Coordinates of C-alpha atoms in Angstrom, one line a residue:
Chain A
M1117 CA 24.6 76.2 25.2
L1118 CA 27.9 75.1 26.8
K1119 CA 27.0 71.5 26.1
D1120 CA 27.1 72.2 22.3
L1121 CA 30.6 73.7 22.6
V1122 CA 31.9 70.9 24.9
T1123 CA 30.7 68.2 22.6
K1124 CA 32.0 70.1 19.5
S1125 CA 35.4 70.4 21.2
R1126 CA 36.8 67.0 20.3
T1127 CA 40.5 66.1 20.1
F1128 CA 41.5 66.5 16.5
R1129 CA 44.9 65.5 15.1
R1130 CA 44.5 66.3 11.3
F1131 CA 44.0 69.8 10.0
Y1132 CA 43.7 72.0 6.9
E1133 CA 47.2 73.3 7.5
D1134 CA 46.8 76.1 5.0
V1135 CA 44.0 77.6 7.1
T1136 CA 46.1 79.9 9.3
I1137 CA 45.2 81.3 12.7
S1138 CA 46.2 84.9 13.3
T1139 CA 48.2 86.2 16.2
E1140 CA 45.1 88.3 17.1
E1141 CA 43.0 85.2 17.3
L1142 CA 45.5 83.4 19.5
K1143 CA 45.5 86.5 21.8
E1144 CA 41.8 86.3 22.0
L1145 CA 42.1 82.7 23.2
V1146 CA 44.7 83.7 25.8
E1147 CA 42.4 86.5 26.8
L1148 CA 39.9 83.9 27.9
A1149 CA 42.6 82.4 30.2
R1150 CA 42.9 85.8 32.0
Y1151 CA 39.6 85.1 33.6
I1152 CA 40.0 81.5 34.8
P1153 CA 40.4 80.6 38.4
S1154 CA 44.0 79.8 39.5
T1155 CA 45.4 78.4 42.7
A1156 CA 45.4 81.2 45.3
N1157 CA 44.8 83.6 42.4
S1158 CA 48.5 83.1 41.6
Q1159 CA 48.0 83.4 37.8
A1160 CA 51.4 81.8 37.3
L1161 CA 50.7 80.5 33.8
K1162 CA 52.1 82.2 30.8
F1163 CA 51.5 81.5 27.1
R1164 CA 53.8 81.3 24.1
L1165 CA 52.1 81.8 20.7
C1166 CA 53.4 80.1 17.6
N1167 CA 51.8 80.5 14.1
S1168 CA 54.7 81.1 11.7
P1169 CA 55.7 78.1 9.5
E1170 CA 59.2 78.3 10.9
E1171 CA 58.0 78.0 14.5
T1172 CA 55.2 75.5 14.0
E1173 CA 57.6 73.1 12.3
K1174 CA 60.0 73.3 15.2
V1175 CA 57.2 72.7 17.7
F1176 CA 55.8 69.8 15.7
D1177 CA 59.1 68.0 15.8
T1178 CA 59.0 67.8 19.6
L1179 CA 55.5 66.3 19.9
G1180 CA 54.2 62.7 20.3
W1181 CA 50.8 62.0 18.8
A1182 CA 48.0 59.5 19.5
G1183 CA 49.6 56.8 21.7
A1184 CA 46.7 54.4 20.9
L1185 CA 47.3 54.5 17.2
K1186 CA 50.4 52.3 16.9
D1187 CA 50.7 52.5 13.2
W1188 CA 50.4 56.3 12.9
D1189 CA 53.2 58.7 13.6
G1190 CA 51.1 61.9 13.6
P1191 CA 49.7 64.2 10.9
E1192 CA 51.6 64.4 7.6
K1193 CA 52.8 67.6 6.1
G1194 CA 49.8 69.6 4.9
E1195 CA 47.6 68.2 7.7
R1196 CA 49.5 69.6 10.6
P1197 CA 48.4 72.2 13.1
S1198 CA 48.8 75.7 11.8
A1199 CA 49.3 77.2 15.3
Y1200 CA 50.2 76.3 18.8
I1201 CA 49.7 77.8 22.2
I1202 CA 52.3 76.6 24.7
I1203 CA 51.3 76.7 28.3
L1204 CA 54.2 77.7 30.5
C1205 CA 54.4 78.1 34.3
D1206 CA 56.3 81.2 35.3
L1207 CA 58.5 79.7 38.1
S1208 CA 59.0 83.1 39.6
L1209 CA 55.3 83.0 40.4
G1210 CA 54.7 79.4 41.4
K1211 CA 55.2 75.8 40.2
N1212 CA 53.4 72.6 39.7
K1213 CA 50.2 74.3 38.7
L1214 CA 48.8 71.3 37.0
Y1215 CA 45.1 72.0 37.9
D1216 CA 45.6 75.5 36.5
D1217 CA 47.1 74.0 33.4
G1218 CA 44.0 71.9 32.8
I1219 CA 41.7 74.8 33.5
A1220 CA 43.5 77.0 31.0
A1221 CA 43.8 74.3 28.4
Q1222 CA 40.2 73.4 28.4
T1223 CA 39.1 77.1 28.4
I1224 CA 41.3 77.8 25.4
M1225 CA 40.2 74.7 23.5
L1226 CA 36.5 75.6 24.1
G1227 CA 37.3 79.1 22.8
A1228 CA 39.0 77.5 19.7
A1229 CA 35.9 75.4 19.1
E1230 CA 33.7 78.5 19.2
K1231 CA 35.9 80.0 16.5
G1232 CA 35.6 76.9 14.3
Y1233 CA 39.0 75.6 15.1
G1234 CA 40.0 72.5 17.1
G1235 CA 43.0 70.6 18.2
C1236 CA 44.7 68.6 20.8
I1237 CA 46.1 69.1 24.3
L1238 CA 49.5 67.5 24.2
G1239 CA 51.4 66.3 27.2
N1240 CA 53.7 64.1 25.2
V1241 CA 56.3 66.8 24.5
Q1242 CA 60.1 66.7 24.3
R1243 CA 60.3 69.7 26.6
N1244 CA 64.1 70.2 26.5
R1245 CA 64.2 70.2 22.8
L1246 CA 61.2 72.5 22.6
A1247 CA 62.7 75.0 25.0
E1248 CA 65.9 75.0 22.9
A1249 CA 64.1 75.4 19.6
L1250 CA 62.0 78.4 20.8
N1251 CA 64.6 79.9 23.2
I1252 CA 62.4 79.4 26.2
D1253 CA 64.4 80.1 29.4
T1254 CA 63.9 76.9 31.5
A1255 CA 65.3 78.6 34.6
R1256 CA 62.3 80.9 34.4
Y1257 CA 59.6 78.8 32.8
S1258 CA 58.4 75.1 32.9
I1259 CA 56.8 73.9 29.7
D1260 CA 53.5 72.3 30.9
L1261 CA 51.3 71.6 27.9
V1262 CA 51.2 72.2 24.2
L1263 CA 47.9 73.1 22.6
A1264 CA 47.9 72.2 18.9
L1265 CA 45.4 74.2 16.9
G1266 CA 44.0 74.3 13.4
K1267 CA 41.0 73.8 11.2
P1268 CA 40.0 70.2 11.8
K1269 CA 40.1 67.8 8.8
E1270 CA 38.8 64.7 10.4
N1271 CA 35.6 63.2 11.6
V1272 CA 35.6 62.3 15.3
V1273 CA 32.7 60.1 16.5
L1274 CA 32.0 59.3 20.2
V1275 CA 30.8 55.8 20.8
P1276 CA 29.5 54.1 24.0
M1277 CA 32.3 52.2 25.7
K1278 CA 32.1 48.4 25.4
E1279 CA 31.7 46.1 28.4
D1280 CA 35.4 45.3 28.3
G1281 CA 36.2 48.9 29.3
D1282 CA 38.7 49.4 26.4
V1283 CA 39.3 53.1 26.3
R1284 CA 41.5 53.1 23.2
Y1285 CA 40.3 55.2 20.3
Y1286 CA 40.5 53.7 16.8
R1287 CA 40.0 54.6 13.1
D1288 CA 38.1 52.8 10.4
E1289 CA 39.1 52.3 6.8
N1290 CA 37.9 55.8 5.9
Q1291 CA 40.0 57.3 8.7
V1292 CA 36.9 58.2 10.8
H1293 CA 38.2 58.4 14.3
Y1294 CA 36.1 56.7 17.1
V1295 CA 36.4 57.5 20.8
P1296 CA 34.7 55.2 23.4
K1297 CA 33.2 57.2 26.2
R1298 CA 31.8 56.0 29.5
N1299 CA 28.2 56.3 30.4
L1300 CA 27.0 59.0 32.8
E1301 CA 26.0 56.4 35.3
D1302 CA 29.5 55.0 35.3
L1303 CA 31.0 58.4 36.3
I1304 CA 28.9 58.9 39.4
V1305 CA 30.0 57.2 42.6
Chain B
M996 CA 29.8 83.8 23.7
L997 CA 32.1 81.7 25.8
K998 CA 33.8 84.9 27.0
D999 CA 30.6 86.0 28.7
L1000 CA 30.4 82.6 30.5
V1001 CA 34.1 82.6 31.5
T1002 CA 33.9 86.1 32.9
K1003 CA 30.7 85.3 34.7
S1004 CA 32.2 82.2 36.3
R1005 CA 33.9 83.9 39.2
T1006 CA 35.0 82.2 42.4
F1007 CA 32.2 82.7 44.9
R1008 CA 32.3 81.9 48.6
R1009 CA 29.0 83.1 49.9
F1010 CA 25.6 81.8 48.8
Y1011 CA 21.9 81.8 49.3
E1012 CA 22.0 78.5 51.0
D1013 CA 18.3 78.0 50.8
V1014 CA 18.5 77.8 47.0
T1015 CA 19.0 74.1 46.5
I1016 CA 20.5 72.4 43.5
S1017 CA 18.8 69.2 42.5
T1018 CA 20.5 65.9 41.9
E1019 CA 19.2 66.1 38.3
E1020 CA 21.0 69.4 37.8
L1021 CA 24.2 68.0 39.3
K1022 CA 24.0 65.1 36.9
E1023 CA 23.7 67.6 34.0
L1024 CA 26.9 69.2 35.1
V1025 CA 28.7 65.8 35.3
E1026 CA 27.3 65.0 31.9
L1027 CA 29.4 67.8 30.6
A1028 CA 32.4 66.1 32.0
R1029 CA 31.7 63.0 29.9
Y1030 CA 32.8 64.9 26.8
I1031 CA 36.0 66.5 28.1
P1032 CA 39.4 65.3 26.9
S1033 CA 41.3 63.1 29.3
T1034 CA 44.9 61.8 29.3
A1035 CA 45.0 58.9 26.8
N1036 CA 41.2 58.9 26.9
S1037 CA 41.4 57.1 30.3
Q1038 CA 38.3 58.8 31.7
A1039 CA 39.6 57.9 35.2
L1040 CA 37.7 60.7 37.0
K1041 CA 34.5 59.9 38.9
F1042 CA 32.1 62.2 40.7
R1043 CA 30.4 62.1 44.0
L1044 CA 27.3 64.4 44.3
C1045 CA 26.2 65.9 47.6
N1046 CA 23.1 68.1 48.0
S1047 CA 21.4 66.9 51.2
P1048 CA 21.8 69.1 54.3
E1049 CA 23.4 66.1 56.2
E1050 CA 26.0 65.6 53.6
T1051 CA 26.8 69.2 52.7
E1052 CA 27.4 69.9 56.4
K1053 CA 29.9 67.0 56.5
V1054 CA 31.7 68.2 53.4
F1055 CA 31.8 71.8 54.6
D1056 CA 33.6 70.8 57.8
T1057 CA 36.5 69.5 55.8
L1058 CA 37.2 72.6 53.7
G1059 CA 39.6 75.5 54.0
W1060 CA 38.4 78.8 52.6
A1061 CA 40.0 81.8 51.1
G1062 CA 43.6 81.7 52.3
A1063 CA 44.2 85.4 51.5
L1064 CA 41.4 86.5 53.8
K1065 CA 43.1 86.0 57.2
D1066 CA 40.2 87.3 59.3
W1067 CA 37.5 85.2 57.6
D1068 CA 36.9 81.5 58.4
G1069 CA 34.6 80.8 55.5
P1070 CA 30.9 81.3 54.9
E1071 CA 28.5 81.3 57.9
K1072 CA 25.5 79.1 58.3
G1073 CA 22.9 80.3 55.8
E1074 CA 25.5 81.4 53.3
R1075 CA 27.2 78.1 52.7
P1076 CA 27.2 76.1 49.4
S1077 CA 24.0 74.1 48.9
A1078 CA 25.7 71.4 46.9
Y1079 CA 29.1 69.9 46.1
I1080 CA 30.6 67.8 43.4
I1081 CA 33.6 65.9 44.6
I1082 CA 36.1 65.0 41.8
L1083 CA 37.6 61.6 42.5
C1084 CA 40.2 59.6 40.6
D1085 CA 39.3 56.0 40.2
L1086 CA 42.7 54.4 41.0
S1087 CA 41.7 51.2 39.1
L1088 CA 41.8 53.3 35.9
G1089 CA 44.7 55.7 36.6
K1090 CA 46.2 58.1 39.0
N1091 CA 47.6 61.6 39.3
K1092 CA 45.2 63.0 36.7
L1093 CA 45.7 66.6 37.7
Y1094 CA 45.3 68.0 34.2
D1095 CA 42.1 66.1 33.8
D1096 CA 40.9 67.3 37.2
G1097 CA 41.4 70.9 36.1
I1098 CA 39.7 70.3 32.8
A1099 CA 36.7 68.7 34.5
A1100 CA 36.5 71.3 37.3
Q1101 CA 36.5 74.2 34.8
T1102 CA 33.9 72.6 32.5
I1103 CA 31.6 71.9 35.4
M1104 CA 32.0 75.4 36.8
L1105 CA 31.2 77.0 33.4
G1106 CA 28.1 74.8 33.3
A1107 CA 27.1 75.9 36.7
A1108 CA 27.6 79.6 35.7
E1109 CA 25.3 78.9 32.7
K1110 CA 22.6 77.7 35.1
G1111 CA 22.9 80.8 37.2
Y1112 CA 24.9 79.1 39.9
G1113 CA 28.5 79.7 40.9
G1114 CA 31.1 78.5 43.4
C1115 CA 34.6 77.6 44.2
I1116 CA 37.1 75.0 43.2
L1117 CA 38.7 73.8 46.5
G1118 CA 42.0 72.0 46.8
N1119 CA 42.3 72.8 50.5
V1120 CA 40.5 69.8 51.7
Q1121 CA 41.0 67.5 54.7
R1122 CA 40.8 64.5 52.5
N1123 CA 41.0 61.7 55.1
R1124 CA 38.2 63.3 57.1
L1125 CA 36.1 63.8 54.0
A1126 CA 36.6 60.2 52.9
E1127 CA 35.6 59.0 56.3
A1128 CA 32.5 61.3 56.5
L1129 CA 31.2 60.1 53.1
N1130 CA 32.4 56.5 53.2
I1131 CA 34.7 57.0 50.2
D1132 CA 36.9 53.9 49.7
T1133 CA 40.4 55.4 49.6
A1134 CA 41.9 52.2 48.3
R1135 CA 39.8 52.7 45.2
Y1136 CA 39.5 56.5 44.9
S1137 CA 41.7 59.5 45.5
I1138 CA 39.9 62.7 46.4
D1139 CA 41.2 65.3 44.0
L1140 CA 39.1 68.5 44.2
V1141 CA 35.9 69.7 45.8
L1142 CA 33.6 71.9 43.7
A1143 CA 31.4 74.0 46.0
L1144 CA 28.2 75.1 44.3
G1145 CA 25.3 77.4 45.1
K1146 CA 23.4 80.6 44.2
P1147 CA 26.1 83.3 44.7
K1148 CA 25.4 86.0 47.3
E1149 CA 28.4 88.2 46.8
N1150 CA 29.7 90.7 44.3
V1151 CA 33.1 89.8 42.8
V1152 CA 34.9 92.5 40.9
L1153 CA 38.0 92.0 38.8
V1154 CA 40.6 94.8 39.0
P1155 CA 43.9 95.4 37.2
M1156 CA 46.8 94.1 39.1
K1157 CA 49.0 96.8 40.6
E1158 CA 52.6 97.3 39.8
D1159 CA 53.7 95.5 43.0
G1160 CA 52.2 92.3 41.6
D1161 CA 50.2 91.5 44.7
V1162 CA 47.7 88.8 43.7
R1163 CA 45.8 88.7 47.0
Y1164 CA 42.1 89.3 46.7
Y1165 CA 40.5 91.5 49.3
R1166 CA 37.1 92.8 50.4
D1167 CA 35.9 96.4 51.1
E1168 CA 33.7 97.5 54.0
N1169 CA 30.6 96.4 52.1
Q1170 CA 32.1 93.0 51.6
V1171 CA 32.5 93.5 47.9
H1172 CA 35.3 91.0 46.8
Y1173 CA 38.1 92.3 44.6
V1174 CA 40.4 90.1 42.5
P1175 CA 43.5 91.5 40.9
K1176 CA 44.1 90.1 37.4
R1177 CA 47.2 90.4 35.2
N1178 CA 46.9 92.2 31.9
L1179 CA 46.9 90.2 28.7
E1180 CA 50.3 91.5 27.7
D1181 CA 51.8 90.1 30.9
L1182 CA 50.5 86.6 30.1
I1183 CA 52.2 86.3 26.7
V1184 CA 55.9 85.4 26.6

């Protein structure tokens, strides 16, 4: 059931960093994105795969984590993502494909969940630094989103949103991560 | 396997219009969107469900279909979508959530494929007319995307993209619909 996969595919920010993800597995995830719909069938998105320790460290240094957790700077060494898929837009084929980016990101994250991985869709990225670190030609490609991937090492629990409408996620003393979600009735206009 | 669902979930534009989709089924699709990731967990997207003949006709009149098929104005009466889910952004909760829109759209379309339905994510929408037709308060909501849904009545075939890179889909004399797709190797930078 898709619902099982969608509910399993939570945003995770801490990982068993020693569990690696092979290039073959990353390609299988990108393969899913071959079949997604894209604006006017443009298929303008491209994908950069990173799973070597050298590259993942460079990527990590450009990311901003968990805006709502003010006293947490992101995962420590040993709990960081072991791979990334960077979603680029090939500017020779189109630009501003933000809907397509979302479609691709979710499809890949669901594929990762199916494989027992998990991660985080990151928009808080120092794009110029990342382009420089990975030699991405910014005349040809925009850096749209970074998908952080790994074997999740945290417990994420969905809870009903309180009446005050506070959407901020939080952790308890055991580092269980709670995410308030709106009710179905509140989503339907 | 997710891959089966992703490949099954093609863009369809002709339907068995007499196969209706119940409000309960539409709610099950929106329920999937409760669990998707959203920018800073804002969950700013809302959903308007349409499945009555009166409303679907109004929605249809505001949509632009299949830009690449210059001699086709969209599905004829009897082959039109039997339902729509309109993705709105609640401006009291956020705005410009285009990544979230894509994530929601794809999740719902995959859910529709699982139920044996299919459809089309439409961005070519006369938004002011649609808001007026459905009494959507544009001070409160932006109309982001329209998901057309129904029981597909056409055969969609993926074909490898030719060397000229032409992404335009086309139909043959039997109205089989062909969609050129890039190879996996061309997606990886």
